[in-house]
Amino acid sequence: MKESDKIRLSNEEYDDDAQAVQQSELLPIYEAMSFSGDIQPLDDIEEPEEIDVNFDQKRSENRGSDKKSNIKKKKISVKSDFRIKTFIACLALIVVVVGGITGAYFGIKRSDVNDSPVRMVYKTADKNTIVKLADGTDYNIGEAREISVSTDGMYLWFTRNTSSATGKYDLRMIEVASKKSLSKQGKFIEKGIDEGWKTTKDGQFACYGITKSNITSCYMYSADAQKAVTVADSVEEYFPPSVGNTVYFTRRSGSIYSLHRAKYGDNSENVASGISHVKYSCDSDDYEIIYTQPTGEGTDVNIYSVKDTDSPVSICENVSEVYLDDYVYNGNLYYFTKNSSNINWQDFITDNYYESDMNIQKPVESDYMVEKGFIFKRQVLDTTKYNAAKHQYELKAVRDEIREELNKLDLGLTAKSEYTCFAYSGGTSRRLASGVTLENIIEFAKKGDPRLIYRKNVIGVGSTINMDDLVDITRRSNVQKTMDYVRNSVQGSYDVSDSCFYSWFNGNKVLEYEVNDYDLDKTQFVFSDGGELYAVSDTELYFSKAENSEMSAKRLIDSNVSDCTAVSDMVYYEKLDSSGAKSLYKYTPEGGKAEACKNVYSYFAVSDNFVIILTRQSDSDELVSVGIYDGKGFATVDSDLSLNNFVYSGKAFAYIKNYKSGSGELYGYSLEKGAVKCGDGVTQIMYIG
């Protein structure tokens, strides 16, 4: 392009152009000042128009068109730029404001968060209830009649007396993770509830009943959903779960009871009808419902187990007696079935196959097929293994036939009603003893290995018959010939003796030992975790151990013994001296006996090497000292404790000392911190975690 072809503007044209630009820039400001302008979104801002410049036209024409196009460009671009800047400024202001509000909100939330669990709850002389957290912070929650603290210490439920009704209570819940919830004494849940309310171990659900006009309705409140739902109306009894959200309850129609369940928010369903007894048991991780149903034959019942939303599982049928009230979760349930004949053939026939025969099933050929061939593979029957399994099943069938006939056998023995005792534990039932009478059960282990001590009548016979011999006779001849052999083998006159036996399932099989060295009317038996058997007989402590096929001879440990507690394979016991004072001793089979502490008032064997001991003070009959025995020595923790205000949980405990006029100083002990003062004017310790 030549120099003469370049676009040029005169001074006058430049002035006109500048004036036009100033007007275009000021226009939005004037509009904004008069509040008549709108900030347009970016999508509404138009792109500047393209203006074609034809350089072949005359210079004067070009000047005029260029001037207009430049003015138009500048008007649009400046106005758009201003609106964009204004929009960005407003957007930034909004972001700042929202950010400030959000920051303030989360700042408030952070300041409300508490991560310290409940460690202690106690009452004071002014009738308030104090919640002490692990970090030492105290919260006054006012009146609290009963409390329930979750296992993690982050939920606290409690009741107060309902002012408008006697015997009714208001339920409240504190979310310990919220300082606001703690300071406001939690949230009101329900008023006028009955006694017997429970919570799940994690504190997520509370289950309670409300009775009006003798009709009880059951409710369940969810801490997460923040609302209660009706589980069922016309409830006879309800069983809140330790975990989960399924409630079991019973209903009554006349004399007939039925068992039902309902999950939080769902309709209820019938589990069983015509039940007679229900036992609920639990720990911090699980629970179980055991119930019985009459068979219609005398007082016999069938026993079932159920939990959560599972189907009921049969434990045993045709049971004559069951120790349902003595059952603890994950422990041993003892029950008895009546023998079908007067004679107890197990007394003179050794049957080592009784337990194993229950697990033998008829073999199926398809279960014993193996692959043969290298190129052309085929399935063939492993005849060796199949025939061996078939042979075992045939022997089992013969033994079952013999047992059936033995149950019918009558040798003319006159005897009381005799029973077979079973123990249900870990989902399995095992036969412990046969030929026992219900009034002759002396002792049984509620937890650990199933163990039973009992009296029974022993029939004296010329020799013991082996089940294998009976099987051989039956296979050579028939079962009636076998019964003739049994009759001829048993003595014509029976020597019946009253003997004591100890049956123990050691994890593999049931072992039975005769124990005849004790005066059973004066003996208290104590089971250890192993095969050791301790017994306090007429103030003397003895020890014996199951060895091979018999019990070892009893060994005298000590005299003047008043109490003993087995822990693991050892025993702690109290021994009286001539003045009447008690000392605590420990005995182990390997190390013998050792004195743990003198002048003992009471003790709590938490574990084999952690025993909390309360000792009497010489200057007071109402105050005691507390100390710890660690298996090696005793150390005093504190003194001047009130006898009626001591609570322990695991290896931590709390107590009130300097108790005067109904209140005193509260102290808490832990292995980490020792004894620490926690409060004054305390009247009652409600919880320690």
Coordinates of N, CA, C and O in Angstrom, one line a residue, residues 607-668:
S607 N -9.1 -59.7 86.2 CA -8.4 -60.6 85.4 C -7.4 -61.4 86.3 O -7.4 -61.2 87.5
D608 N -6.6 -62.3 85.7 CA -5.8 -63.1 86.6 C -4.7 -62.3 87.3 O -4.3 -62.6 88.4
N609 N -4.3 -61.1 86.7 CA -3.3 -60.3 87.3 C -3.8 -58.9 87.6 O -2.9 -57.9 87.5
F610 N -5.0 -58.7 87.8 CA -5.6 -57.3 88.1 C -6.8 -57.6 89.0 O -7.9 -57.9 88.6
V611 N -6.5 -57.4 90.3 CA -7.6 -57.6 91.3 C -7.7 -56.3 92.1 O -6.8 -55.7 92.7
I612 N -9.0 -55.7 92.1 CA -9.3 -54.6 93.0 C -9.7 -55.1 94.3 O -10.6 -55.9 94.5
I613 N -9.0 -54.5 95.4 CA -9.2 -55.0 96.7 C -9.6 -53.9 97.6 O -8.9 -52.8 97.7
L614 N -10.7 -54.0 98.4 CA -11.1 -53.1 99.4 C -10.7 -53.7 100.7 O -11.0 -54.8 101.1
T615 N -9.9 -52.9 101.5 CA -9.5 -53.4 102.8 C -10.1 -52.6 103.9 O -10.3 -51.4 103.8
R616 N -10.3 -53.2 105.1 CA -10.8 -52.5 106.2 C -9.8 -51.6 106.9 O -8.6 -51.9 106.9
Q617 N -10.3 -50.5 107.4 CA -9.4 -49.5 108.1 C -9.6 -49.8 109.6 O -10.7 -50.0 110.1
S618 N -8.5 -49.8 110.3 CA -8.5 -50.1 111.7 C -9.2 -49.1 112.5 O -9.7 -49.4 113.6
D619 N -9.3 -47.9 112.0 CA -9.9 -46.8 112.8 C -11.4 -46.6 112.5 O -12.0 -45.6 113.0
S620 N -12.0 -47.4 111.6 CA -13.4 -47.2 111.2 C -14.0 -48.5 110.8 O -13.4 -49.3 110.1
D621 N -15.3 -48.7 111.1 CA -16.1 -49.8 110.6 C -16.9 -49.5 109.3 O -17.4 -50.4 108.7
E622 N -16.9 -48.2 109.0 CA -17.7 -47.8 107.8 C -16.8 -47.4 106.6 O -17.4 -47.2 105.5
L623 N -15.5 -47.2 106.8 CA -14.7 -46.7 105.8 C -13.7 -47.8 105.4 O -13.3 -48.7 106.2
V624 N -13.3 -47.8 104.1 CA -12.3 -48.8 103.6 C -11.3 -48.1 102.8 O -11.4 -47.0 102.4
S625 N -10.2 -48.8 102.5 CA -9.2 -48.4 101.6 C -9.3 -49.2 100.3 O -9.8 -50.4 100.4
V626 N -8.8 -48.7 99.2 CA -8.8 -49.5 98.0 C -7.4 -49.6 97.4 O -6.5 -48.7 97.6
G627 N -7.1 -50.8 96.8 CA -5.7 -51.0 96.3 C -5.8 -52.0 95.1 O -6.9 -52.5 94.8
I628 N -4.7 -52.2 94.5 CA -4.6 -53.0 93.3 C -3.5 -54.1 93.6 O -2.4 -53.9 94.1
Y629 N -3.9 -55.4 93.2 CA -3.0 -56.5 93.3 C -2.7 -56.9 91.8 O -3.7 -57.2 91.1
D630 N -1.5 -56.9 91.4 CA -1.1 -57.1 90.0 C -0.6 -58.5 89.8 O 0.1 -58.8 88.7
G631 N -0.8 -59.4 90.7 CA -0.3 -60.8 90.6 C 1.1 -61.0 91.3 O 1.5 -62.1 91.5
K632 N 1.7 -59.8 91.6 CA 3.0 -59.9 92.2 C 3.0 -59.2 93.6 O 3.7 -59.6 94.5
G633 N 2.3 -58.1 93.7 CA 2.2 -57.4 95.0 C 1.0 -56.5 95.0 O 0.3 -56.3 94.0
F634 N 0.8 -56.0 96.2 CA -0.4 -55.1 96.5 C 0.0 -53.7 96.7 O 1.0 -53.5 97.4
A635 N -0.7 -52.7 96.1 CA -0.4 -51.3 96.3 C -1.7 -50.6 96.7 O -2.7 -50.7 95.9
T636 N -1.7 -49.8 97.8 CA -2.8 -49.0 98.1 C -3.0 -47.8 97.2 O -2.0 -47.1 96.9
V637 N -4.2 -47.6 96.8 CA -4.5 -46.4 95.9 C -5.0 -45.2 96.7 O -4.6 -44.1 96.6
D638 N -6.0 -45.5 97.7 CA -6.6 -44.4 98.4 C -7.2 -45.0 99.7 O -7.4 -46.2 99.8
S639 N -7.6 -44.1 100.6 CA -8.3 -44.5 101.8 C -9.5 -43.7 102.1 O -9.8 -42.7 101.4
D640 N -10.2 -44.0 103.2 CA -11.4 -43.3 103.7 C -12.5 -43.3 102.6 O -13.2 -42.3 102.3
L641 N -12.7 -44.5 102.0 CA -13.8 -44.6 101.0 C -15.1 -45.0 101.7 O -15.1 -45.8 102.7
S642 N -16.2 -44.5 101.2 CA -17.5 -44.9 101.6 C -17.8 -46.3 101.1 O -17.6 -46.6 99.9
L643 N -18.3 -47.2 101.9 CA -18.6 -48.6 101.5 C -19.6 -48.7 100.4 O -19.6 -49.6 99.6
N644 N -20.6 -47.8 100.5 CA -21.7 -47.9 99.6 C -21.6 -47.2 98.3 O -22.5 -47.0 97.5
N645 N -20.4 -46.6 98.0 CA -20.2 -45.8 96.8 C -18.9 -46.1 96.1 O -18.0 -45.4 96.1
F646 N -18.9 -47.4 95.6 CA -17.7 -47.8 94.8 C -18.2 -48.5 93.5 O -19.1 -49.4 93.6
V647 N -17.7 -48.0 92.4 CA -18.2 -48.6 91.1 C -16.9 -48.9 90.2 O -16.0 -48.0 90.2
Y648 N -16.9 -50.0 89.6 CA -15.8 -50.3 88.7 C -16.2 -50.8 87.3 O -17.3 -51.3 87.2
S649 N -15.4 -50.5 86.3 CA -15.7 -51.0 85.0 C -14.4 -51.3 84.3 O -13.5 -50.5 84.0
G650 N -14.1 -52.6 84.2 CA -12.8 -53.1 83.7 C -11.7 -52.7 84.7 O -11.9 -53.0 85.9
K651 N -10.7 -52.1 84.2 CA -9.6 -51.7 85.1 C -9.7 -50.2 85.6 O -8.7 -49.7 86.0
A652 N -10.8 -49.6 85.4 CA -11.1 -48.3 86.0 C -12.1 -48.4 87.1 O -13.0 -49.2 87.0
F653 N -12.1 -47.5 88.0 CA -13.1 -47.5 89.1 C -13.2 -46.1 89.6 O -12.4 -45.2 89.5
A654 N -14.3 -45.8 90.3 CA -14.6 -44.5 90.9 C -15.2 -44.8 92.3 O -15.8 -45.8 92.6
Y655 N -15.0 -43.8 93.2 CA -15.4 -43.9 94.6 C -15.6 -42.6 95.2 O -15.1 -41.5 94.7
I656 N -16.3 -42.6 96.3 CA -16.5 -41.3 97.1 C -15.8 -41.5 98.4 O -16.0 -42.5 99.1
K657 N -15.1 -40.5 98.8 CA -14.4 -40.5 100.1 C -14.8 -39.2 100.9 O -15.4 -38.3 100.4
N658 N -14.3 -39.2 102.2 CA -14.7 -38.1 103.1 C -16.2 -37.9 103.0 O -16.7 -36.8 102.9
Y659 N -16.9 -39.0 103.2 CA -18.4 -39.0 103.0 C -19.0 -38.4 104.3 O -18.9 -39.0 105.4
K660 N -19.6 -37.2 104.2 CA -20.3 -36.6 105.4 C -21.6 -36.0 105.0 O -21.7 -35.4 103.9
S661 N -22.6 -36.2 105.9 CA -23.9 -35.6 105.7 C -24.5 -35.9 104.3 O -25.1 -35.1 103.6
G662 N -24.2 -37.2 103.8 CA -24.8 -37.7 102.6 C -24.1 -37.4 101.3 O -24.6 -37.7 100.3
S663 N -22.9 -36.8 101.4 CA -22.1 -36.5 100.2 C -20.6 -36.5 100.5 O -20.2 -36.5 101.7
G664 N -19.8 -36.5 99.4 CA -18.4 -36.5 99.7 C -17.6 -36.1 98.4 O -18.2 -35.7 97.4
E665 N -16.3 -36.4 98.4 CA -15.5 -36.1 97.3 C -15.4 -37.3 96.3 O -15.2 -38.4 96.8
L666 N -15.5 -37.0 95.0 CA -15.5 -38.1 94.0 C -14.1 -38.2 93.4 O -13.5 -37.2 93.0
Y667 N -13.6 -39.5 93.3 CA -12.3 -39.7 92.7 C -12.5 -40.8 91.6 O -13.4 -41.7 91.8
G668 N -11.7 -40.7 90.6 CA -11.7 -41.7 89.6 C -10.3 -42.3 89.4 O -9.3 -41.5 89.5

